[in-house]
Short mmCIF file of C-alpha atoms and ligand atoms in Angstrom, two decimals:
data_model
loop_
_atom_site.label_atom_id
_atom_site.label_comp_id
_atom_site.label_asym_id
_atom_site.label_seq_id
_atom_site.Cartn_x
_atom_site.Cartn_y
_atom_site.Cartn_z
CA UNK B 1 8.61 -20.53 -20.28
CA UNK B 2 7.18 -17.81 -18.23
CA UNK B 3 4.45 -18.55 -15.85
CA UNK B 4 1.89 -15.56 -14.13
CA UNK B 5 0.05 -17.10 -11.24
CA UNK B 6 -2.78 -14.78 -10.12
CA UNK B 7 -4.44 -14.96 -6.54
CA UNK B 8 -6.26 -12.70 -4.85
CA UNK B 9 -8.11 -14.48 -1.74
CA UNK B 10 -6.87 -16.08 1.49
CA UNK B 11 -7.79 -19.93 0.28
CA UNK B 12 -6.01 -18.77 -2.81
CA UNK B 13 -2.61 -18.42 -0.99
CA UNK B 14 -2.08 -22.21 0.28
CA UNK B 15 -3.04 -23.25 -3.00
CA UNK B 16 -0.24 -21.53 -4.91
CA UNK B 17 2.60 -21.78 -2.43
CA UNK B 18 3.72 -25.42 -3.55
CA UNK B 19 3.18 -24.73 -7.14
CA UNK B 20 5.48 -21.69 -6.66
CA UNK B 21 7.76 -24.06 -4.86
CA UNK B 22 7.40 -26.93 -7.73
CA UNK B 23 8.10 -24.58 -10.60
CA UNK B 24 10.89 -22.84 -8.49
CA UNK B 25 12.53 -26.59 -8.64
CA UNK B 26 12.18 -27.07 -12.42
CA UNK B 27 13.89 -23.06 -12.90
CA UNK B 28 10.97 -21.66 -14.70
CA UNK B 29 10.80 -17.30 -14.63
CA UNK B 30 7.12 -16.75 -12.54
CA UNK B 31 5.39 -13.88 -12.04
CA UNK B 32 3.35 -13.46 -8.84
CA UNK B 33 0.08 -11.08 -9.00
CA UNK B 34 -1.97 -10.68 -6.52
CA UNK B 35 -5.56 -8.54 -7.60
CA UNK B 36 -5.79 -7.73 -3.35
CA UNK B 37 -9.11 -8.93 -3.02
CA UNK B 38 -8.17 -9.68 0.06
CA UNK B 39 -6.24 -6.90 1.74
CA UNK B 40 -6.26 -7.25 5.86
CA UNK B 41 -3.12 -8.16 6.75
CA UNK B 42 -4.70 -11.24 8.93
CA UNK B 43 -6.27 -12.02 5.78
CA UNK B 44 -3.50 -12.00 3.31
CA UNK B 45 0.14 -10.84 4.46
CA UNK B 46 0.52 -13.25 7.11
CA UNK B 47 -0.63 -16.13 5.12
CA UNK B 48 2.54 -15.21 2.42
CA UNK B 49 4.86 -15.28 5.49
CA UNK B 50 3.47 -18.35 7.19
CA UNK B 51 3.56 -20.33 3.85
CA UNK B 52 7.32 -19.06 2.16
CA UNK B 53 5.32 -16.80 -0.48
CA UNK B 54 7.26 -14.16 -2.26
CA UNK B 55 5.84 -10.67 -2.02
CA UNK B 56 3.64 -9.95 -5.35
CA UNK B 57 5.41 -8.70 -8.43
CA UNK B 58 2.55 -7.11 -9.28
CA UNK B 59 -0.66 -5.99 -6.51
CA UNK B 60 -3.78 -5.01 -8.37
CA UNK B 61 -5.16 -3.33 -4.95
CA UNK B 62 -8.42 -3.82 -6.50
CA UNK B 63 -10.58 -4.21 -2.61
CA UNK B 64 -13.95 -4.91 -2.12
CA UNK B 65 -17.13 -4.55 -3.91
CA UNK B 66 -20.10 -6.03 -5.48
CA UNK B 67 -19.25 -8.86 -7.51
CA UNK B 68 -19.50 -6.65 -11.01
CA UNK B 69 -17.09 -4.52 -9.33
CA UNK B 70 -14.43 -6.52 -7.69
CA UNK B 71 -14.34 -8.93 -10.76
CA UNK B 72 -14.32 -5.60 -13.48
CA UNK B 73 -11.92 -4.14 -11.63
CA UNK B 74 -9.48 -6.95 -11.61
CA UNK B 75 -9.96 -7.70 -15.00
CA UNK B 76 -9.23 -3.93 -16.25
CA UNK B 77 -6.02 -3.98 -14.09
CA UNK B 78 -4.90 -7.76 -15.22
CA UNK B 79 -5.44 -6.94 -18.79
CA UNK B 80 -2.01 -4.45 -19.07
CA UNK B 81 -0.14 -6.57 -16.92
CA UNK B 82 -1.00 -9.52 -19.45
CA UNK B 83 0.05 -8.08 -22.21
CA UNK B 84 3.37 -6.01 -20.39
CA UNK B 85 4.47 -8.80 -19.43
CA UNK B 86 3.36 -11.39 -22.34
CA UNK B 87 2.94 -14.77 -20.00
CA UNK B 88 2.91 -18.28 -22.04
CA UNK B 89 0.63 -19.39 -19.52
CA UNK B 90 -1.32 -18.08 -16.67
CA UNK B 91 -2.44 -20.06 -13.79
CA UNK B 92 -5.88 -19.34 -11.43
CA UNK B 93 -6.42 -21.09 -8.47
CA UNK B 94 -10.35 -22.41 -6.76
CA UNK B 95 -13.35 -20.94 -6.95
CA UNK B 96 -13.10 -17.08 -6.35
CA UNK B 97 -13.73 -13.86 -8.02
CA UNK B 98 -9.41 -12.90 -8.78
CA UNK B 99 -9.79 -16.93 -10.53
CA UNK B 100 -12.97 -16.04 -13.05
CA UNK B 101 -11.78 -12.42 -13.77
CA UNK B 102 -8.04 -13.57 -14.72
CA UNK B 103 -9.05 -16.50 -16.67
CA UNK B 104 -11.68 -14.33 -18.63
CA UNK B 105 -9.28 -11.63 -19.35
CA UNK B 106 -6.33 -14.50 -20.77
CA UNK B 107 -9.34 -16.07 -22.48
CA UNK B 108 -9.78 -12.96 -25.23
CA UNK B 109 -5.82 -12.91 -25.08
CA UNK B 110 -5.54 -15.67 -26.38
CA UNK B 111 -3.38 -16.59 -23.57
CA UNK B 112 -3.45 -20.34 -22.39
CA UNK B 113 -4.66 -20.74 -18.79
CA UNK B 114 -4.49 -23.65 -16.08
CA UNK B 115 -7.23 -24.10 -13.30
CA UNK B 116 -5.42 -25.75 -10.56
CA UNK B 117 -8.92 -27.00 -8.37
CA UNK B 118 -10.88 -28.22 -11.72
CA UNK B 119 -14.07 -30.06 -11.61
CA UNK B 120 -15.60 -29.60 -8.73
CA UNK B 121 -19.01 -28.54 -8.92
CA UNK B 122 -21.72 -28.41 -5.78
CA UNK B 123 -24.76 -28.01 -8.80
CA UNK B 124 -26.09 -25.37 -6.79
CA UNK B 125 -25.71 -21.45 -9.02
CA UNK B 126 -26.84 -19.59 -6.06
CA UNK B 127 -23.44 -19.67 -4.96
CA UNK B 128 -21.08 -17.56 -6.47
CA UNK B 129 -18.50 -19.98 -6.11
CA UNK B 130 -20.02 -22.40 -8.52
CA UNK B 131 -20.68 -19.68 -11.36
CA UNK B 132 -16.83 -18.92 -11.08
CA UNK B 133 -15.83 -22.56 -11.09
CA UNK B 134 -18.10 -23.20 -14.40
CA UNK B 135 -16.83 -19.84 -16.29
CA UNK B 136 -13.44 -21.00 -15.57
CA UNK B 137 -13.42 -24.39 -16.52
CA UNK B 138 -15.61 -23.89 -19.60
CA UNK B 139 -12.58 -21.59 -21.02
CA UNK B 140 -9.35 -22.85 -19.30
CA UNK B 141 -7.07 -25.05 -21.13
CA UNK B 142 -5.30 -27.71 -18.52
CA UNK B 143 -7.59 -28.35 -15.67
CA UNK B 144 -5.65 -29.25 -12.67
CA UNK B 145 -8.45 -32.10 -10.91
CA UNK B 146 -7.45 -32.98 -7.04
CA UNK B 147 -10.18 -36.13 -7.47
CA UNK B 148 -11.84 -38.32 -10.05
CA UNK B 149 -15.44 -36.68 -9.47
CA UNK B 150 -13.76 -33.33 -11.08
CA UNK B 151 -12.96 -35.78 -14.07
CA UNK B 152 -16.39 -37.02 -14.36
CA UNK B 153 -17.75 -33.28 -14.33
CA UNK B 154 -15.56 -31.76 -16.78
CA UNK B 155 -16.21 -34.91 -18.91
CA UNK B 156 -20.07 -34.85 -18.31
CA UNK B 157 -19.17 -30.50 -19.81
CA UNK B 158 -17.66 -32.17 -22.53
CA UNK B 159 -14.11 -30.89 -21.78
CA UNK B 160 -11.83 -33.01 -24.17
CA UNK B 161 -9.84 -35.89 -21.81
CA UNK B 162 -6.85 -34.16 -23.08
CA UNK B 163 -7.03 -31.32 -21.21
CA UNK B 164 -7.58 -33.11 -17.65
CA UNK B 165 -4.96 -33.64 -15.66
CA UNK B 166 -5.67 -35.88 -12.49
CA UNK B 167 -3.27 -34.83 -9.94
CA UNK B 168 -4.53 -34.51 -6.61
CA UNK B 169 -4.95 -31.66 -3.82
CA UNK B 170 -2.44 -28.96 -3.77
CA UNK B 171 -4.06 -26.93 -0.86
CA UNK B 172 -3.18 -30.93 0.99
CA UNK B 173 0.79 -30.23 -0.38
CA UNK B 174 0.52 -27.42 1.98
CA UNK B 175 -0.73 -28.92 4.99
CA UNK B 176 1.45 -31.67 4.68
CA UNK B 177 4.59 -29.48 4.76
CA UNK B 178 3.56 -27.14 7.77
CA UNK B 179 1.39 -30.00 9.91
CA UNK B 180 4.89 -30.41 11.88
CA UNK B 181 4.88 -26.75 12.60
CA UNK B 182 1.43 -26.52 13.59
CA UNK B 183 2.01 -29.39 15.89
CA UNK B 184 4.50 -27.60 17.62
CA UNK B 185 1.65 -24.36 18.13
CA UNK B 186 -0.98 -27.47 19.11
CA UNK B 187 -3.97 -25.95 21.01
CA UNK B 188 -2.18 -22.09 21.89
CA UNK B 189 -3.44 -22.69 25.39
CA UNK B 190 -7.49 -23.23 24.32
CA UNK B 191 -8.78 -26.28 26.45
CA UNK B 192 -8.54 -29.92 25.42
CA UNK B 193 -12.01 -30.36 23.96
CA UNK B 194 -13.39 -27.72 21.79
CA UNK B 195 -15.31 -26.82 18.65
CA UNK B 196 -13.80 -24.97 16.46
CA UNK B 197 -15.99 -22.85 14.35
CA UNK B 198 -15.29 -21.19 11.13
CA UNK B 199 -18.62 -18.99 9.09
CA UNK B 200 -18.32 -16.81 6.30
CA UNK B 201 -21.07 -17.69 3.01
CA UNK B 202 -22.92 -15.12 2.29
CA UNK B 203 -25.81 -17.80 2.08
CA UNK B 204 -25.57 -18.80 6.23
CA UNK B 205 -24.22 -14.97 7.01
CA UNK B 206 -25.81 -12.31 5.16
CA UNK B 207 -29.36 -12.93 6.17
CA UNK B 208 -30.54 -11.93 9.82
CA UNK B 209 -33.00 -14.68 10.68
CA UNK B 210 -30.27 -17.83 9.58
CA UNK B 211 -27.30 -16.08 10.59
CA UNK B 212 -29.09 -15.83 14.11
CA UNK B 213 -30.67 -19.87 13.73
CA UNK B 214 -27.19 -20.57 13.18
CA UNK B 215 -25.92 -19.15 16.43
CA UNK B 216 -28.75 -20.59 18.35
CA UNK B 217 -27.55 -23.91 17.77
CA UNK B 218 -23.84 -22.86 18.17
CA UNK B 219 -24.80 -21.88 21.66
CA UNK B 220 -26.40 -24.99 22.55
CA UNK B 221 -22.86 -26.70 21.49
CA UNK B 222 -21.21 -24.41 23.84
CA UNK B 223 -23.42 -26.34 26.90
CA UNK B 224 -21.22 -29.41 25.86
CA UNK B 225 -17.96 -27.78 24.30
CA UNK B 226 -15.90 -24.47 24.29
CA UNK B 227 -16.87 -23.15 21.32
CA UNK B 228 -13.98 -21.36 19.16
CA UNK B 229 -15.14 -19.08 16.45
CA UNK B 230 -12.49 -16.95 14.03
CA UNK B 231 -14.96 -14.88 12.68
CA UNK B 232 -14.39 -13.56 8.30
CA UNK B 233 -14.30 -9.68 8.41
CA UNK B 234 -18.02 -10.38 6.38
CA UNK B 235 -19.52 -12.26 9.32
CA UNK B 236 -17.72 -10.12 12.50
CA UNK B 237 -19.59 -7.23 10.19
CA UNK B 238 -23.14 -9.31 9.91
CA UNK B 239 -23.12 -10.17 13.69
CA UNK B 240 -22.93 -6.66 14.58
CA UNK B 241 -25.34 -5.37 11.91
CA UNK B 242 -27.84 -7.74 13.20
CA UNK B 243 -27.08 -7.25 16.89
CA UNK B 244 -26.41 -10.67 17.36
CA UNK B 245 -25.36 -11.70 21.19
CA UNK B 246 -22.03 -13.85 20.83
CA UNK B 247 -20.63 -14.08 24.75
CA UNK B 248 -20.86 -17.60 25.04
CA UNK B 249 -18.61 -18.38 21.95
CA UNK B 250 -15.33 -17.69 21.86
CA UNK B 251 -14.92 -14.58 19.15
CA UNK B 252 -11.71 -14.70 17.72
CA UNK B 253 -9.78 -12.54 14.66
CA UNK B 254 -8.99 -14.68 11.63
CA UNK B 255 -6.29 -16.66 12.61
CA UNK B 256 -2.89 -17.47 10.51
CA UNK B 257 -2.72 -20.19 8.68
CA UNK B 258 -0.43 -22.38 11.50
CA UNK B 259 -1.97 -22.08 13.91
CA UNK B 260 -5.48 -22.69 12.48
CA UNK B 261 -3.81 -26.05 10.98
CA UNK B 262 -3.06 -26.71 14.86
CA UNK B 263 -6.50 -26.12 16.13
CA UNK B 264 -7.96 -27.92 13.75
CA UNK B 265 -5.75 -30.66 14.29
CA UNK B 266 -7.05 -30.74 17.89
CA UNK B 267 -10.42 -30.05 17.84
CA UNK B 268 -13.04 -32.21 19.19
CA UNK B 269 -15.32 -31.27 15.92
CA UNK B 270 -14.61 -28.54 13.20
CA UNK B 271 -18.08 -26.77 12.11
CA UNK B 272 -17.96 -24.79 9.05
CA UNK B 273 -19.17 -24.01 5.65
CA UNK B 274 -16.03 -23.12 4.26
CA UNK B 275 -14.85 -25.29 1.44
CA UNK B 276 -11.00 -26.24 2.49
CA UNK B 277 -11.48 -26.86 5.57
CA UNK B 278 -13.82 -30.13 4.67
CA UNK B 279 -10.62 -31.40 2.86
CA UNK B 280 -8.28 -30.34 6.00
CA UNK B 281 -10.49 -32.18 8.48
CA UNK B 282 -10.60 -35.15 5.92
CA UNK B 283 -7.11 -35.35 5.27
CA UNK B 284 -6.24 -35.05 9.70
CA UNK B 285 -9.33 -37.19 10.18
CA UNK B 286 -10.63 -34.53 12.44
CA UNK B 287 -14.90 -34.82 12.80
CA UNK B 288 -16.23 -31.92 10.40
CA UNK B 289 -20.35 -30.76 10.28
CA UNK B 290 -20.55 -28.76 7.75
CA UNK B 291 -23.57 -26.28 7.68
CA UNK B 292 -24.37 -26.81 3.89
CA UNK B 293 -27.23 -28.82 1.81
CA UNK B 294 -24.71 -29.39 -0.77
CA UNK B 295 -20.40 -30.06 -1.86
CA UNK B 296 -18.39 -29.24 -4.36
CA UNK B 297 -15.84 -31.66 -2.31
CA UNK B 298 -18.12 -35.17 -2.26
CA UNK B 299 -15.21 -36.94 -1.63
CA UNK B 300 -15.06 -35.64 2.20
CA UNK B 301 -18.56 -37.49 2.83
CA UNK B 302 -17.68 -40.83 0.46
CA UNK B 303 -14.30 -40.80 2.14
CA UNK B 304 -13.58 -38.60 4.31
CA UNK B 305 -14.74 -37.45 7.83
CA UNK B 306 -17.11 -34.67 6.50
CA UNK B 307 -20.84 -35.14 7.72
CA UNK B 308 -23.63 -31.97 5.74
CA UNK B 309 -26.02 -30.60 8.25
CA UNK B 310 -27.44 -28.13 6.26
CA UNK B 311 -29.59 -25.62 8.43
CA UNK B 312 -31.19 -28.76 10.19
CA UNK B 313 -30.16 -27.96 13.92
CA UNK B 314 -31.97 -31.48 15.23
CA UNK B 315 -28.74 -33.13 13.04
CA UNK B 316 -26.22 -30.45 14.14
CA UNK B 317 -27.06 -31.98 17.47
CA UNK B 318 -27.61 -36.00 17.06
CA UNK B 319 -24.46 -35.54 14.95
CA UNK B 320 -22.36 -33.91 18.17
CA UNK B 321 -23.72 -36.16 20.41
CA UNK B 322 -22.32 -39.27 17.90
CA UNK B 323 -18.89 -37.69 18.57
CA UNK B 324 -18.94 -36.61 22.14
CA UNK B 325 -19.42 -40.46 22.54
CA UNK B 326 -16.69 -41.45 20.51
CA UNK B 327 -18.80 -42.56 17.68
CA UNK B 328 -17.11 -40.36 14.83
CA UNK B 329 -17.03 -40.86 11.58
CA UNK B 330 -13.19 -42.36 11.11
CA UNK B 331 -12.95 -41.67 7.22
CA UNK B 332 -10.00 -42.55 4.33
CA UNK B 333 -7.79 -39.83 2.75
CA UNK B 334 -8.29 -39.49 -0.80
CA UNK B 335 -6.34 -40.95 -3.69
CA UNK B 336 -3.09 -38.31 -4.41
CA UNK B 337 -3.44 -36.37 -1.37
CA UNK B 338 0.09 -36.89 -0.19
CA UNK B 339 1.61 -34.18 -0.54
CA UNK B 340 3.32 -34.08 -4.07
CA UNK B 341 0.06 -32.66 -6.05
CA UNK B 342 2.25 -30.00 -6.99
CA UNK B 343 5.22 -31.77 -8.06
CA UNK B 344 2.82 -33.38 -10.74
CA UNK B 345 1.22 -30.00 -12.11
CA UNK B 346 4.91 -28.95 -12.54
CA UNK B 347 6.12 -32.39 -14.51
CA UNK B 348 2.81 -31.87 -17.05
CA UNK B 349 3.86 -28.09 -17.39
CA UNK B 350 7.58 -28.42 -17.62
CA UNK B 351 7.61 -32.11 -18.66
CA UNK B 352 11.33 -34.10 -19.06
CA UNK B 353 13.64 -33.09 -16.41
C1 UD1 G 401 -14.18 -14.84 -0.76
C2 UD1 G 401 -14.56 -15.85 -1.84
C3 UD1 G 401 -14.99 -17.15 -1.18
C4 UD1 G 401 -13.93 -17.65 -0.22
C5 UD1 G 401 -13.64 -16.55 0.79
C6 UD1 G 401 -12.58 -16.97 1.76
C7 UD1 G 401 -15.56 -14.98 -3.90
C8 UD1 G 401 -16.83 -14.88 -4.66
N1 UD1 G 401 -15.69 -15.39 -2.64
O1 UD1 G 401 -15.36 -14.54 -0.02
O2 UD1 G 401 -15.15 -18.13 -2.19
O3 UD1 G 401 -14.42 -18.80 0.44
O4 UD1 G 401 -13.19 -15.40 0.07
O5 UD1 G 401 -12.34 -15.98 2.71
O6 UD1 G 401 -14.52 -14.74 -4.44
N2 UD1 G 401 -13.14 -7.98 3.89
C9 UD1 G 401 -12.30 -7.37 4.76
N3 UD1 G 401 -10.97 -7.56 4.63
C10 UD1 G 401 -10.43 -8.37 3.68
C11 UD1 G 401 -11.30 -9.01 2.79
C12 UD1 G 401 -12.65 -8.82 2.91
O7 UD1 G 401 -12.73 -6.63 5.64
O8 UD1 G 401 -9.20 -8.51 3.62
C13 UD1 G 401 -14.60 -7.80 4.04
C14 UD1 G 401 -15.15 -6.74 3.13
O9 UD1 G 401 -16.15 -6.06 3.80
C15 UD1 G 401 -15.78 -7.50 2.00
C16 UD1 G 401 -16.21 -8.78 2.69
O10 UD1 G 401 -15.24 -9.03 3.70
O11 UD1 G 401 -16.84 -6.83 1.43
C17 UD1 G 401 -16.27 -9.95 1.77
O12 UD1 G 401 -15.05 -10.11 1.05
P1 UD1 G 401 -15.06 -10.74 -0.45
O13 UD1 G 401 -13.68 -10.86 -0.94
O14 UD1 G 401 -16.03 -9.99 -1.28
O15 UD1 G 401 -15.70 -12.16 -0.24
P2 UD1 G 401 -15.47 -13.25 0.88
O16 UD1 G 401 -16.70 -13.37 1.68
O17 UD1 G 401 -14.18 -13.03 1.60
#
């Protein structure tokens, strides 16, 4: 059996390090591609490092661009690779561009593909995310679910029970393997209480007037908290096309994967829109606002510690003030994140050894 796994963004990379590492087990011949959607080095090299990735077989280099570029492009450099090196199956990972483009390329191949991340859906189209995760799932052929509300979409999309495979959160096998490590890098010398801040949808970002609402109320936080922000290469960009005063936060460069596990691990509250980190904070129990009106990941409200503030800054605040007084959200982890969600997409692709 001979296995292509193609990522291309940094959420991609924790996702496909313990399926690497699973298959690796079970002696199967894998081929790495990487379309370099993401190309920094904070963005993408350090993240193979950090996580035991092998370098790419194959690097598309394909960059940045609209989304009719970036997602042409990769699929007109996938396609020869496909058919060079003749895969039986090709695995995507999540929601992005390098996981629509690969899976509609395999898709006139006739070349079987799993979505590891199936189901989730946030019902909202304007996000670019949600459009990949429908493509993909509408022509994959195992979908890989980390929680029972993926099952109940793809079900409610009529995907045939056969092809779902319930087996929990691999982006969680990752954590759970490096949380010891990240312990060890705890705060990096940032004070005991802080927020930590992450921003990077084009919905909260690429508009002036929200982008600057947004930092309005992250500045009143930073009264109350030290406020730590990694800014995306997108929103470091936005803030300085928009002129956007930042001196009271704390502007950082992406950070590596480590070391983010570590802050997050000790921050007072996580803020974000980003989709992992609602399952990180869920899974360390770590308070998480999240500046959305909607989930793809409903299981971090129903169970987890994950609050959605949407753009309503009276609730970013009421909902700080809960936790600065010790009145946080505690929250469950969900069902099969422990750690092994790999181990089970290896045993239904290699089954009986
Ligand atoms: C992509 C994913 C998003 C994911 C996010 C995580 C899609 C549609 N979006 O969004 O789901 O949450 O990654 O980071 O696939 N840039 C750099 N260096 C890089 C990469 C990007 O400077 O290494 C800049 C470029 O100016 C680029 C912009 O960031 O235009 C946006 O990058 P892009 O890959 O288009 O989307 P993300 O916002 O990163």
């Amino acid at each position: 059996m001979h296995i292509i796994h193609v990522v291309g963004a940094r959420p991609n990379f924790m996702k496909v390090a313990p399926v690497l590492h699973a298959l690796e087990r079970k002696n199967v011949r894998q081929t790495l591609v990487h379309t370099g959607q993401h190309y920094d080095a904070n963005m993408s090299d350090i993240f193979f490092q950090q996580l035991g990735i092998p370098a790419p077989d194959v690097n598309l280099a394909v960059g940045s661009g609209t989304h009719a570029q970036q997602t042409a492009e990769i699929m007109m450099r996938f396609e020869p690779v496909v058919l060079d090196r003749k895969p039986d199956i090709v695995l995507v990972y999540g929601d992005v561009n390098s996981t629509v483009a690969a899976t509609l390329v395999c898709a006139k191949l006739g070349i079987r593909v799993g979505h590891v991340e199936a189901g989730l859906r946030s019902f909202d189209r304007s996000m670019p995310e949600e459009v990949n995760r429908l493509v993909t799932d509408a022509l994959a052929d195992i979908l890989f679910t980390p929680s029972e509300d993926g099952d109940r979409n793809l079900a409610k999309e009529g995907v045939s029970k056969q092809k779902i495979h319930l087996v929990g959160n691999v982006m969680i096998d990752s954590l759970v393997r490096l949380l010891p490590e990240a312990q060890r890098h705890g705060r990096n010398g940032f004070p005991e209480r802080y927020a930590l801040v992450t921003l990077h949808r084009p919905s909260n970002v690429d508009n002036g007037e929200k982008l600057s609402g947004i930092l309005q109320s992250l500045l009143d936080v930073s009264k109350d908290l030290t406020v730590l922000f990694p800014a995306h290469p997108r929103t470091r960009q936005r803030l300085e096309a928009f002129s956007l005063k930042t001196e009271q936060l704390r502007l950082l460069d992406p950070v590596p994967y480590v070391q983010f596990l570590g802050l997050q691990r000790n921050a007072t509250v996580v803020i974000t829109d980003s989709g992992g980190i609602q399952e990180e904070t869920t899974y360390l129990r770590v308070p998480c606002l999240t500046l959305r009106e909607n989930t793809e990941r409903p299981v971090t409200v129903s169970l987890g510690t994950n609050i959605l503030v949407g753009q309503d800054a009276a609730k970013l605040r009421s909902e700080l003030s809960n936790i600065l007084q010790g009145k946080a959200k505690q929250g469950f982890i969900p069902p099969l994140w422990d750690g092994r969600a790999a181990e089970r997409i290896a045993d239904v692709l290699v089954p009986g050894d």
